[in-house]
Amino acid sequence: MDLNYTASQKAFREEVRSWLTENVPKEPLKSFDTEEGFRQHRAWEAKLNQGRWGMVTWPEELGGRGCNLIEWLIFEEEYYRSGAPLRVNQNGIFLLGPTLMEFGTEEQKARFLPMMATGEEVWAQGWSEPDAGSDMAAIRSKAERVGDHYVINGQKTWSTRAVWADWVFGIFRTDPESSRHKGLTFILVPLDAEGVSVRPIEQLDGLPGFAEIFFDDVKVPVENVLGGEGMGWHVAMSTAGFERGLMLRSPARFQETARRLLELYQENREQADLDPAIGEAVTRAYMDAEAYTLSTYMTASRLMQGDKIGPESSTNKIFWSELDQTMHETALSILGARAELWSHAPDAGAVGSWLDGFLFSQAGPIYAGTNEIQRNIIAERMLGMPRA
């Protein structure tokens, strides 16, 4: 791996920076867990796509730029540095998009990817089911083949973005005699289909960031199956690999948080230095964010040479989720009593965003598969240890 940027990569960085400087909204958008904020973020996705920045790694014929993974990392670094809005369609563009590239038919790619890139169709994730905990294979929702369509019955829960999203992807049991990983099929379902109902679930901050989805004799055409009937677990594991690996949480997100943490420490040094452990925690957070960045560049280089992400994606997921928690806990320690200010409090200013970030970071060790599950994967598949 060459640690020096090429002239072409430097020019690409300048192009990204220039566009973002001219186009990033001057005022922060409302949370995409509100109806107004969701509309604002959907409009931002459209603007990104107009500039051909919606999904830079996609092929040009599908609205992307055909960038490689190193260029994607550069784009992400400039994106977070500019303070651009978070991506409301991240389930689509970072998880389902790559899965469609790998398993989708040409018709499916042409149908779904362009609408995903423009934000005209925002996607929710439908993995979890009631009483299943973190066990993705404990699927009870069924899809029965009837002629040229499937009839779906069941329930998904903790579905991110589902309150105002347009589509959901998930796995359903198509073989009633099967159990666990077998007999599952990956199906794309429109949330406005007859028989679908969505019930919001409040997050820690009181906003409906999640939802339950109920399927009552919902009919979807056979062409909405991704990867073939019975191949659902195989397809879903690829999607989970994207989620835990590179695409969902780029290192730029944590580099930017580490930079803000260092700035916060320097602005409040007189108070922060009363506890010597805080300075050490800030230093460690900054170094860990840089280490994760270098590790990701190494992984990207390996993938560009034809390799694939394996169970080591679980180590990424544990590392970034725990790093995010540590950085926000350190920030709250620096702020003291001011850490309790919500972002919408009259005198909160930039301080309030730390509480929002802290609350969100508590979900990191849970979503995308709990860290306990990831440690089991590491023990069994990477270290060859016996199942407990």
mmCIF file of C-alpha atoms in Angstrom:
data_model
loop_
_atom_site.group_PDB
_atom_site.id
_atom_site.type_symbol
_atom_site.label_atom_id
_atom_site.label_comp_id
_atom_site.label_asym_id
_atom_site.label_seq_id
_atom_site.Cartn_x
_atom_site.Cartn_y
_atom_site.Cartn_z
ATOM 1 C CA MET A 1 0.000 0.000 0.000
ATOM 2 C CA ASP A 2 1.378 3.405 -1.040
ATOM 3 C CA LEU A 3 0.718 5.970 1.716
ATOM 4 C CA ASN A 4 1.220 8.915 -0.660
ATOM 5 C CA TYR A 5 -1.654 10.381 -2.665
ATOM 6 C CA THR A 6 -1.203 10.550 -6.422
ATOM 7 C CA ALA A 7 -1.605 13.780 -8.386
ATOM 8 C CA SER A 8 -4.958 12.501 -9.642
ATOM 9 C CA GLN A 9 -6.173 11.783 -6.100
ATOM 10 C CA LYS A 10 -5.088 15.245 -4.943
ATOM 11 C CA ALA A 11 -6.995 16.831 -7.844
ATOM 12 C CA PHE A 12 -10.050 14.744 -6.949
ATOM 13 C CA ARG A 13 -9.874 15.983 -3.358
ATOM 14 C CA GLU A 14 -9.784 19.594 -4.563
ATOM 15 C CA GLU A 15 -12.811 18.991 -6.811
ATOM 16 C CA VAL A 16 -14.789 17.484 -3.922
ATOM 17 C CA ARG A 17 -13.796 20.281 -1.547
ATOM 18 C CA SER A 18 -14.740 22.981 -4.037
ATOM 19 C CA TRP A 19 -18.215 21.545 -4.691
ATOM 20 C CA LEU A 20 -18.955 21.045 -1.001
ATOM 21 C CA THR A 21 -17.806 24.583 -0.164
ATOM 22 C CA GLU A 22 -20.322 25.976 -2.636
ATOM 23 C CA ASN A 23 -23.231 23.652 -1.876
ATOM 24 C CA VAL A 24 -23.314 22.494 1.761
ATOM 25 C CA PRO A 25 -26.295 24.192 3.483
ATOM 26 C CA LYS A 26 -25.247 27.165 5.587
ATOM 27 C CA GLU A 27 -27.688 26.205 8.338
ATOM 28 C CA PRO A 28 -27.875 22.653 9.761
ATOM 29 C CA LEU A 29 -30.850 20.607 8.555
ATOM 30 C CA LYS A 30 -33.386 19.372 11.062
ATOM 31 C CA SER A 31 -33.031 15.775 12.266
ATOM 32 C CA PHE A 32 -34.031 13.230 9.616
ATOM 33 C CA ASP A 33 -36.006 11.539 12.371
ATOM 34 C CA THR A 34 -38.591 14.323 11.984
ATOM 35 C CA GLU A 35 -40.927 14.597 9.005
ATOM 36 C CA GLU A 36 -39.629 18.041 8.018
ATOM 37 C CA GLY A 37 -36.013 16.958 8.479
ATOM 38 C CA PHE A 38 -36.610 13.843 6.407
ATOM 39 C CA ARG A 39 -37.869 16.009 3.530
ATOM 40 C CA GLN A 40 -34.851 18.331 3.882
ATOM 41 C CA HIS A 41 -32.414 15.424 3.792
ATOM 42 C CA ARG A 42 -34.186 13.847 0.807
ATOM 43 C CA ALA A 43 -33.739 17.168 -1.030
ATOM 44 C CA TRP A 44 -30.043 17.139 -0.079
ATOM 45 C CA GLU A 45 -29.668 13.653 -1.552
ATOM 46 C CA ALA A 46 -31.147 14.994 -4.801
ATOM 47 C CA LYS A 47 -28.709 17.922 -4.809
ATOM 48 C CA LEU A 48 -25.770 15.593 -4.224
ATOM 49 C CA ASN A 49 -26.923 13.474 -7.129
ATOM 50 C CA GLN A 50 -27.220 16.522 -9.387
ATOM 51 C CA GLY A 51 -23.551 17.143 -8.715
ATOM 52 C CA ARG A 52 -22.876 13.425 -9.326
ATOM 53 C CA TRP A 53 -21.768 13.034 -5.711
ATOM 54 C CA GLY A 54 -24.690 10.851 -4.613
ATOM 55 C CA MET A 55 -22.672 7.634 -4.662
ATOM 56 C CA VAL A 56 -19.241 8.146 -6.080
ATOM 57 C CA THR A 57 -18.281 4.446 -6.300
ATOM 58 C CA TRP A 58 -21.222 3.488 -8.509
ATOM 59 C CA PRO A 59 -20.743 3.069 -12.279
ATOM 60 C CA GLU A 60 -21.231 6.217 -14.325
ATOM 61 C CA GLU A 61 -24.166 4.731 -16.259
ATOM 62 C CA LEU A 62 -26.036 4.414 -12.943
ATOM 63 C CA GLY A 63 -25.390 7.985 -11.842
ATOM 64 C CA GLY A 64 -22.099 7.487 -10.043
ATOM 65 C CA ARG A 65 -18.523 8.454 -10.854
ATOM 66 C CA GLY A 66 -16.917 5.031 -11.020
ATOM 67 C CA CYS A 67 -14.510 5.960 -8.219
ATOM 68 C CA ASN A 68 -12.374 3.342 -6.517
ATOM 69 C CA LEU A 69 -12.336 2.815 -2.743
ATOM 70 C CA ILE A 70 -9.375 5.129 -2.109
ATOM 71 C CA GLU A 71 -11.223 7.950 -3.893
ATOM 72 C CA TRP A 72 -14.314 7.095 -1.834
ATOM 73 C CA LEU A 73 -12.276 7.484 1.362
ATOM 74 C CA ILE A 74 -11.018 10.863 0.129
ATOM 75 C CA PHE A 75 -14.592 11.919 -0.657
ATOM 76 C CA GLU A 76 -15.735 10.897 2.829
ATOM 77 C CA GLU A 77 -12.904 12.838 4.476
ATOM 78 C CA GLU A 78 -13.894 16.012 2.648
ATOM 79 C CA TYR A 79 -17.605 15.342 3.242
ATOM 80 C CA TYR A 80 -17.273 15.135 7.022
ATOM 81 C CA ARG A 81 -14.738 17.968 7.155
ATOM 82 C CA SER A 82 -17.237 20.247 5.375
ATOM 83 C CA GLY A 83 -20.002 19.607 7.927
ATOM 84 C CA ALA A 84 -22.355 18.266 5.218
ATOM 85 C CA PRO A 85 -25.640 16.620 6.357
ATOM 86 C CA LEU A 86 -25.719 12.962 7.352
ATOM 87 C CA ARG A 87 -27.058 10.622 4.644
ATOM 88 C CA VAL A 88 -30.726 9.786 5.182
ATOM 89 C CA ASN A 89 -30.560 7.016 2.570
ATOM 90 C CA GLN A 90 -27.542 5.256 4.060
ATOM 91 C CA ASN A 91 -29.406 1.917 4.268
ATOM 92 C CA GLY A 92 -29.911 2.112 0.527
ATOM 93 C CA ILE A 93 -26.710 3.545 -0.847
ATOM 94 C CA PHE A 94 -24.234 1.912 1.552
ATOM 95 C CA LEU A 95 -25.925 -1.457 2.239
ATOM 96 C CA LEU A 96 -28.508 -2.424 -0.365
ATOM 97 C CA GLY A 97 -26.715 -0.656 -3.230
ATOM 98 C CA PRO A 98 -23.538 -2.797 -3.038
ATOM 99 C CA THR A 99 -25.718 -5.888 -2.510
ATOM 100 C CA LEU A 100 -27.680 -5.118 -5.680
ATOM 101 C CA MET A 101 -24.395 -4.656 -7.537
ATOM 102 C CA GLU A 102 -23.339 -8.162 -6.480
ATOM 103 C CA PHE A 103 -26.588 -10.141 -6.630
ATOM 104 C CA GLY A 104 -29.093 -8.064 -8.619
ATOM 105 C CA THR A 105 -30.233 -8.725 -12.170
ATOM 106 C CA GLU A 106 -29.586 -6.041 -14.764
ATOM 107 C CA GLU A 107 -33.287 -5.147 -14.581
ATOM 108 C CA GLN A 108 -33.127 -4.775 -10.784
ATOM 109 C CA LYS A 109 -30.050 -2.573 -10.963
ATOM 110 C CA ALA A 110 -31.646 -0.327 -13.583
ATOM 111 C CA ARG A 111 -34.905 -0.170 -11.636
ATOM 112 C CA PHE A 112 -33.633 0.550 -8.131
ATOM 113 C CA LEU A 113 -30.172 2.101 -8.141
ATOM 114 C CA PRO A 114 -30.888 5.407 -9.947
ATOM 115 C CA MET A 115 -33.948 6.123 -7.762
ATOM 116 C CA MET A 116 -31.831 5.317 -4.710
ATOM 117 C CA ALA A 117 -29.098 7.723 -5.781
ATOM 118 C CA THR A 118 -31.507 10.625 -6.259
ATOM 119 C CA GLY A 119 -33.229 10.086 -2.905
ATOM 120 C CA GLU A 120 -36.558 9.582 -4.680
ATOM 121 C CA GLU A 121 -36.694 6.183 -2.987
ATOM 122 C CA VAL A 122 -35.340 6.007 0.563
ATOM 123 C CA TRP A 123 -34.783 2.544 2.033
ATOM 124 C CA ALA A 124 -35.371 1.067 5.475
ATOM 125 C CA GLN A 125 -33.677 -2.024 6.858
ATOM 126 C CA GLY A 126 -35.843 -4.975 7.913
ATOM 127 C CA TRP A 127 -33.610 -7.460 9.735
ATOM 128 C CA SER A 128 -34.841 -7.685 13.326
ATOM 129 C CA GLU A 129 -37.956 -9.518 14.457
ATOM 130 C CA PRO A 130 -39.754 -9.540 17.855
ATOM 131 C CA ASP A 131 -38.215 -11.859 20.499
ATOM 132 C CA ALA A 132 -35.246 -12.625 18.211
ATOM 133 C CA GLY A 133 -32.748 -10.346 19.937
ATOM 134 C CA SER A 134 -29.577 -10.179 17.840
ATOM 135 C CA ASP A 135 -30.210 -13.530 16.186
ATOM 136 C CA MET A 136 -30.685 -12.662 12.512
ATOM 137 C CA ALA A 137 -31.538 -16.283 11.692
ATOM 138 C CA ALA A 138 -34.541 -16.371 14.042
ATOM 139 C CA ILE A 139 -36.861 -15.370 11.187
ATOM 140 C CA ARG A 140 -40.560 -16.121 11.586
ATOM 141 C CA SER A 141 -41.983 -13.752 8.953
ATOM 142 C CA LYS A 142 -43.098 -15.860 6.004
ATOM 143 C CA ALA A 143 -43.337 -15.344 2.263
ATOM 144 C CA GLU A 144 -45.408 -17.910 0.356
ATOM 145 C CA ARG A 145 -44.970 -18.264 -3.400
ATOM 146 C CA VAL A 146 -48.342 -17.997 -5.176
ATOM 147 C CA GLY A 147 -47.950 -17.937 -8.961
ATOM 148 C CA ASP A 148 -45.952 -14.895 -10.002
ATOM 149 C CA HIS A 149 -45.869 -13.239 -6.600
ATOM 150 C CA TYR A 150 -45.190 -13.841 -2.900
ATOM 151 C CA VAL A 151 -47.653 -13.296 -0.053
ATOM 152 C CA ILE A 152 -45.868 -11.960 3.041
ATOM 153 C CA ASN A 153 -47.092 -12.183 6.640
ATOM 154 C CA GLY A 154 -45.202 -11.300 9.791
ATOM 155 C CA GLN A 155 -43.494 -8.455 11.600
ATOM 156 C CA LYS A 156 -40.157 -6.664 11.573
ATOM 157 C CA THR A 157 -39.000 -4.375 14.368
ATOM 158 C CA TRP A 158 -36.288 -1.783 15.108
ATOM 159 C CA SER A 159 -36.414 -0.895 11.428
ATOM 160 C CA THR A 160 -34.240 2.179 10.895
ATOM 161 C CA ARG A 161 -35.739 5.039 8.779
ATOM 162 C CA ALA A 162 -38.963 3.071 8.220
ATOM 163 C CA VAL A 163 -41.333 5.808 9.433
ATOM 164 C CA TRP A 164 -40.997 7.898 6.258
ATOM 165 C CA ALA A 165 -39.023 5.565 3.981
ATOM 166 C CA ASP A 166 -40.397 4.223 0.684
ATOM 167 C CA TRP A 167 -39.049 0.645 0.638
ATOM 168 C CA VAL A 168 -37.710 -1.971 3.026
ATOM 169 C CA PHE A 169 -35.339 -4.875 2.354
ATOM 170 C CA GLY A 170 -35.256 -7.990 4.517
ATOM 171 C CA ILE A 171 -35.196 -11.778 4.652
ATOM 172 C CA PHE A 172 -38.336 -13.890 4.914
ATOM 173 C CA ARG A 173 -38.910 -17.628 5.416
ATOM 174 C CA THR A 174 -40.062 -19.091 2.094
ATOM 175 C CA ASP A 175 -39.670 -22.750 3.097
ATOM 176 C CA PRO A 176 -42.078 -23.414 5.990
ATOM 177 C CA GLU A 177 -40.238 -26.650 6.891
ATOM 178 C CA SER A 178 -36.860 -24.929 7.227
ATOM 179 C CA SER A 179 -35.138 -23.521 10.274
ATOM 180 C CA ARG A 180 -32.329 -21.149 11.132
ATOM 181 C CA HIS A 181 -30.245 -20.096 8.105
ATOM 182 C CA LYS A 182 -31.990 -22.259 5.529
ATOM 183 C CA GLY A 183 -35.136 -21.604 3.521
ATOM 184 C CA LEU A 184 -34.796 -17.809 3.649
ATOM 185 C CA THR A 185 -35.254 -15.377 0.769
ATOM 186 C CA PHE A 186 -34.118 -11.735 0.432
ATOM 187 C CA ILE A 187 -37.110 -9.652 -0.743
ATOM 188 C CA LEU A 188 -37.594 -5.954 -1.559
ATOM 189 C CA VAL A 189 -40.960 -4.623 -0.344
ATOM 190 C CA PRO A 190 -42.600 -1.232 -1.060
ATOM 191 C CA LEU A 191 -43.847 0.304 2.178
ATOM 192 C CA ASP A 192 -46.948 1.682 0.464
ATOM 193 C CA ALA A 193 -48.096 -1.816 -0.579
ATOM 194 C CA GLU A 194 -51.562 -2.884 0.544
ATOM 195 C CA GLY A 195 -51.328 -4.760 3.855
ATOM 196 C CA VAL A 196 -48.197 -2.948 5.136
ATOM 197 C CA SER A 197 -48.537 -0.862 8.285
ATOM 198 C CA VAL A 198 -45.761 1.028 10.072
ATOM 199 C CA ARG A 199 -45.754 1.980 13.760
ATOM 200 C CA PRO A 200 -43.028 4.420 14.978
ATOM 201 C CA ILE A 201 -40.725 3.578 17.914
ATOM 202 C CA GLU A 202 -39.212 6.455 19.887
ATOM 203 C CA GLN A 203 -35.438 6.652 20.407
ATOM 204 C CA LEU A 204 -33.676 7.935 23.550
ATOM 205 C CA ASP A 205 -34.176 11.506 22.282
ATOM 206 C CA GLY A 206 -37.921 10.973 21.805
ATOM 207 C CA LEU A 207 -37.789 11.037 17.986
ATOM 208 C CA PRO A 208 -39.128 8.143 15.863
ATOM 209 C CA GLY A 209 -35.841 6.860 14.457
ATOM 210 C CA PHE A 210 -37.135 3.271 14.384
ATOM 211 C CA ALA A 211 -40.391 1.537 13.560
ATOM 212 C CA GLU A 212 -42.239 -1.746 13.627
ATOM 213 C CA ILE A 213 -43.447 -2.984 10.237
ATOM 214 C CA PHE A 214 -46.447 -5.317 10.020
ATOM 215 C CA PHE A 215 -47.126 -7.432 6.905
ATOM 216 C CA ASP A 216 -50.684 -8.691 6.473
ATOM 217 C CA ASP A 217 -51.086 -10.694 3.229
ATOM 218 C CA VAL A 218 -48.766 -8.312 1.395
ATOM 219 C CA LYS A 219 -48.303 -9.241 -2.280
ATOM 220 C CA VAL A 220 -44.961 -8.551 -3.973
ATOM 221 C CA PRO A 221 -43.924 -9.743 -7.439
ATOM 222 C CA VAL A 222 -41.357 -12.520 -7.851
ATOM 223 C CA GLU A 223 -38.962 -10.071 -9.525
ATOM 224 C CA ASN A 224 -38.509 -8.377 -6.116
ATOM 225 C CA VAL A 225 -36.448 -11.359 -4.907
ATOM 226 C CA LEU A 226 -32.726 -10.625 -4.748
ATOM 227 C CA GLY A 227 -30.288 -13.470 -5.347
ATOM 228 C CA GLY A 228 -32.858 -16.247 -5.828
ATOM 229 C CA GLU A 229 -35.310 -18.109 -3.585
ATOM 230 C CA GLY A 230 -33.638 -19.815 -0.634
ATOM 231 C CA MET A 231 -30.462 -17.740 -0.976
ATOM 232 C CA GLY A 232 -31.535 -15.116 1.550
ATOM 233 C CA TRP A 233 -28.991 -15.897 4.237
ATOM 234 C CA HIS A 234 -26.083 -15.798 1.775
ATOM 235 C CA VAL A 235 -27.238 -12.441 0.362
ATOM 236 C CA ALA A 236 -27.935 -10.990 3.816
ATOM 237 C CA MET A 237 -24.468 -11.936 5.066
ATOM 238 C CA SER A 238 -22.971 -9.941 2.206
ATOM 239 C CA THR A 239 -25.121 -6.970 3.195
ATOM 240 C CA ALA A 240 -24.054 -7.374 6.843
ATOM 241 C CA GLY A 241 -20.428 -7.460 5.703
ATOM 242 C CA PHE A 242 -20.882 -4.072 4.023
ATOM 243 C CA GLU A 243 -22.552 -2.810 7.209
ATOM 244 C CA ARG A 244 -19.811 -3.937 9.573
ATOM 245 C CA GLY A 245 -16.954 -3.343 7.183
ATOM 246 C CA LEU A 246 -16.175 -0.226 5.203
ATOM 247 C CA MET A 247 -19.260 1.467 3.885
ATOM 248 C CA LEU A 248 -21.636 2.276 6.739
ATOM 249 C CA ARG A 249 -19.144 3.991 9.020
ATOM 250 C CA SER A 250 -16.225 5.490 7.170
ATOM 251 C CA PRO A 251 -13.197 6.496 9.263
ATOM 252 C CA ALA A 252 -13.759 10.133 8.306
ATOM 253 C CA ARG A 253 -16.736 10.216 10.680
ATOM 254 C CA PHE A 254 -14.480 9.381 13.629
ATOM 255 C CA GLN A 255 -11.587 11.527 12.457
ATOM 256 C CA GLU A 256 -13.930 14.513 12.457
ATOM 257 C CA THR A 257 -15.251 13.651 15.932
ATOM 258 C CA ALA A 258 -11.661 13.300 17.209
ATOM 259 C CA ARG A 259 -10.768 16.693 15.696
ATOM 260 C CA ARG A 260 -13.773 18.300 17.405
ATOM 261 C CA LEU A 261 -12.862 16.580 20.676
ATOM 262 C CA LEU A 262 -9.314 17.954 20.526
ATOM 263 C CA GLU A 263 -10.719 21.422 19.806
ATOM 264 C CA LEU A 264 -13.109 21.104 22.760
ATOM 265 C CA TYR A 265 -10.248 20.061 25.028
ATOM 266 C CA GLN A 266 -8.088 22.997 23.945
ATOM 267 C CA GLU A 267 -10.942 25.472 24.503
ATOM 268 C CA ASN A 268 -11.577 24.098 28.012
ATOM 269 C CA ARG A 269 -8.070 23.083 28.978
ATOM 270 C CA GLU A 270 -8.006 24.838 32.357
ATOM 271 C CA GLN A 271 -11.000 22.813 33.515
ATOM 272 C CA ALA A 272 -10.140 19.612 31.634
ATOM 273 C CA ASP A 273 -6.603 19.382 33.036
ATOM 274 C CA LEU A 274 -7.974 19.117 36.584
ATOM 275 C CA ASP A 275 -8.297 15.436 35.689
ATOM 276 C CA PRO A 276 -5.073 14.263 33.983
ATOM 277 C CA ALA A 277 -6.916 11.246 32.592
ATOM 278 C CA ILE A 278 -8.919 13.506 30.253
ATOM 279 C CA GLY A 279 -5.871 14.714 28.337
ATOM 280 C CA GLU A 280 -4.726 11.119 27.970
ATOM 281 C CA ALA A 281 -8.190 10.056 26.744
ATOM 282 C CA VAL A 282 -8.214 12.830 24.129
ATOM 283 C CA THR A 283 -4.784 11.805 22.865
ATOM 284 C CA ARG A 284 -5.802 8.159 22.724
ATOM 285 C CA ALA A 285 -9.029 8.953 20.865
ATOM 286 C CA TYR A 286 -7.159 10.969 18.252
ATOM 287 C CA MET A 287 -4.607 8.185 17.742
ATOM 288 C CA ASP A 288 -7.304 5.493 17.570
ATOM 289 C CA ALA A 289 -9.223 7.423 14.906
ATOM 290 C CA GLU A 290 -6.028 7.722 12.846
ATOM 291 C CA ALA A 291 -5.274 4.019 13.369
ATOM 292 C CA TYR A 292 -8.751 3.069 12.152
ATOM 293 C CA THR A 293 -8.229 5.280 9.110
ATOM 294 C CA LEU A 294 -4.936 3.598 8.208
ATOM 295 C CA SER A 295 -6.480 0.170 8.759
ATOM 296 C CA THR A 296 -9.345 1.073 6.424
ATOM 297 C CA TYR A 297 -6.951 2.306 3.733
ATOM 298 C CA MET A 298 -5.145 -1.037 4.006
ATOM 299 C CA THR A 299 -8.444 -2.944 3.661
ATOM 300 C CA ALA A 300 -9.488 -0.803 0.691
ATOM 301 C CA SER A 301 -6.158 -1.493 -1.027
ATOM 302 C CA ARG A 302 -6.621 -5.209 -0.434
ATOM 303 C CA LEU A 303 -10.154 -5.172 -1.855
ATOM 304 C CA MET A 304 -8.983 -3.284 -4.931
ATOM 305 C CA GLN A 305 -6.579 -6.163 -5.583
ATOM 306 C CA GLY A 306 -9.483 -8.643 -5.664
ATOM 307 C CA ASP A 307 -9.729 -9.723 -2.048
ATOM 308 C CA LYS A 308 -13.012 -9.820 -0.093
ATOM 309 C CA ILE A 309 -14.091 -8.731 3.373
ATOM 310 C CA GLY A 310 -14.382 -11.733 5.666
ATOM 311 C CA PRO A 311 -15.150 -12.128 9.366
ATOM 312 C CA GLU A 312 -12.553 -9.453 10.126
ATOM 313 C CA SER A 313 -15.343 -6.952 9.430
ATOM 314 C CA SER A 314 -16.488 -7.833 12.964
ATOM 315 C CA THR A 315 -13.274 -6.357 14.408
ATOM 316 C CA ASN A 316 -13.988 -3.106 12.535
ATOM 317 C CA LYS A 317 -17.491 -2.942 13.937
ATOM 318 C CA ILE A 318 -16.355 -3.448 17.542
ATOM 319 C CA PHE A 319 -13.521 -0.935 17.172
ATOM 320 C CA TRP A 320 -15.479 1.965 15.692
ATOM 321 C CA SER A 321 -18.546 1.510 17.891
ATOM 322 C CA GLU A 322 -16.507 1.510 21.113
ATOM 323 C CA LEU A 323 -14.296 4.354 19.889
ATOM 324 C CA ASP A 324 -17.412 6.458 19.246
ATOM 325 C CA GLN A 325 -18.655 5.847 22.785
ATOM 326 C CA THR A 326 -15.283 6.682 24.338
ATOM 327 C CA MET A 327 -14.907 9.944 22.429
ATOM 328 C CA HIS A 328 -18.359 11.180 23.434
ATOM 329 C CA GLU A 329 -17.904 10.136 27.066
ATOM 330 C CA THR A 330 -14.640 12.112 27.121
ATOM 331 C CA ALA A 331 -16.390 15.156 25.662
ATOM 332 C CA LEU A 332 -19.079 15.036 28.347
ATOM 333 C CA SER A 333 -16.370 14.822 31.020
ATOM 334 C CA ILE A 334 -14.780 17.989 29.643
ATOM 335 C CA LEU A 335 -18.096 19.846 29.521
ATOM 336 C CA GLY A 336 -19.201 18.931 33.038
ATOM 337 C CA ALA A 337 -22.711 20.204 33.822
ATOM 338 C CA ARG A 338 -22.990 21.860 30.376
ATOM 339 C CA ALA A 339 -23.011 18.375 28.834
ATOM 340 C CA GLU A 340 -26.673 18.060 29.787
ATOM 341 C CA LEU A 341 -27.755 20.772 27.317
ATOM 342 C CA TRP A 342 -29.838 19.481 24.412
ATOM 343 C CA SER A 343 -28.880 20.763 20.994
ATOM 344 C CA HIS A 344 -32.166 22.690 20.787
ATOM 345 C CA ALA A 345 -31.635 24.449 24.180
ATOM 346 C CA PRO A 346 -31.431 28.241 23.726
ATOM 347 C CA ASP A 347 -27.844 28.567 24.992
ATOM 348 C CA ALA A 348 -26.523 25.204 23.823
ATOM 349 C CA GLY A 349 -24.608 26.320 20.736
ATOM 350 C CA ALA A 350 -22.164 23.660 19.545
ATOM 351 C CA VAL A 351 -22.131 22.078 23.018
ATOM 352 C CA GLY A 352 -25.530 20.450 22.463
ATOM 353 C CA SER A 353 -24.378 18.282 19.590
ATOM 354 C CA TRP A 354 -22.167 16.310 22.001
ATOM 355 C CA LEU A 355 -25.186 15.082 23.977
ATOM 356 C CA ASP A 356 -26.936 14.071 20.735
ATOM 357 C CA GLY A 357 -23.800 12.218 19.661
ATOM 358 C CA PHE A 358 -23.406 10.559 23.056
ATOM 359 C CA LEU A 359 -26.959 9.211 22.969
ATOM 360 C CA PHE A 360 -26.517 7.898 19.424
ATOM 361 C CA SER A 361 -23.183 6.294 20.312
ATOM 362 C CA GLN A 362 -24.942 4.108 22.903
ATOM 363 C CA ALA A 363 -26.620 2.293 20.003
ATOM 364 C CA GLY A 364 -23.299 1.555 18.279
ATOM 365 C CA PRO A 365 -22.525 -1.697 20.136
ATOM 366 C CA ILE A 366 -26.074 -2.908 19.383
ATOM 367 C CA TYR A 367 -26.942 -2.138 15.753
ATOM 368 C CA ALA A 368 -25.322 -3.968 12.823
ATOM 369 C CA GLY A 369 -25.172 -7.017 15.126
ATOM 370 C CA THR A 370 -24.321 -6.631 18.801
ATOM 371 C CA ASN A 371 -20.672 -6.561 19.794
ATOM 372 C CA GLU A 372 -21.221 -9.778 21.756
ATOM 373 C CA ILE A 373 -22.238 -11.490 18.506
ATOM 374 C CA GLN A 374 -19.198 -9.980 16.745
ATOM 375 C CA ARG A 375 -16.902 -11.361 19.455
ATOM 376 C CA ASN A 376 -18.398 -14.812 18.929
ATOM 377 C CA ILE A 377 -17.709 -14.503 15.181
ATOM 378 C CA ILE A 378 -14.112 -13.487 15.844
ATOM 379 C CA ALA A 379 -13.616 -16.364 18.292
ATOM 380 C CA GLU A 380 -15.093 -19.027 16.013
ATOM 381 C CA ARG A 381 -14.192 -17.907 12.500
ATOM 382 C CA MET A 382 -10.939 -15.986 12.967
ATOM 383 C CA LEU A 383 -9.399 -17.742 15.978
ATOM 384 C CA GLY A 384 -10.852 -21.206 15.354
ATOM 385 C CA MET A 385 -12.196 -21.541 18.879
ATOM 386 C CA PRO A 386 -15.043 -23.997 19.589
ATOM 387 C CA ARG A 387 -18.642 -22.789 19.858
ATOM 388 C CA ALA A 388 -19.615 -21.990 23.427
#
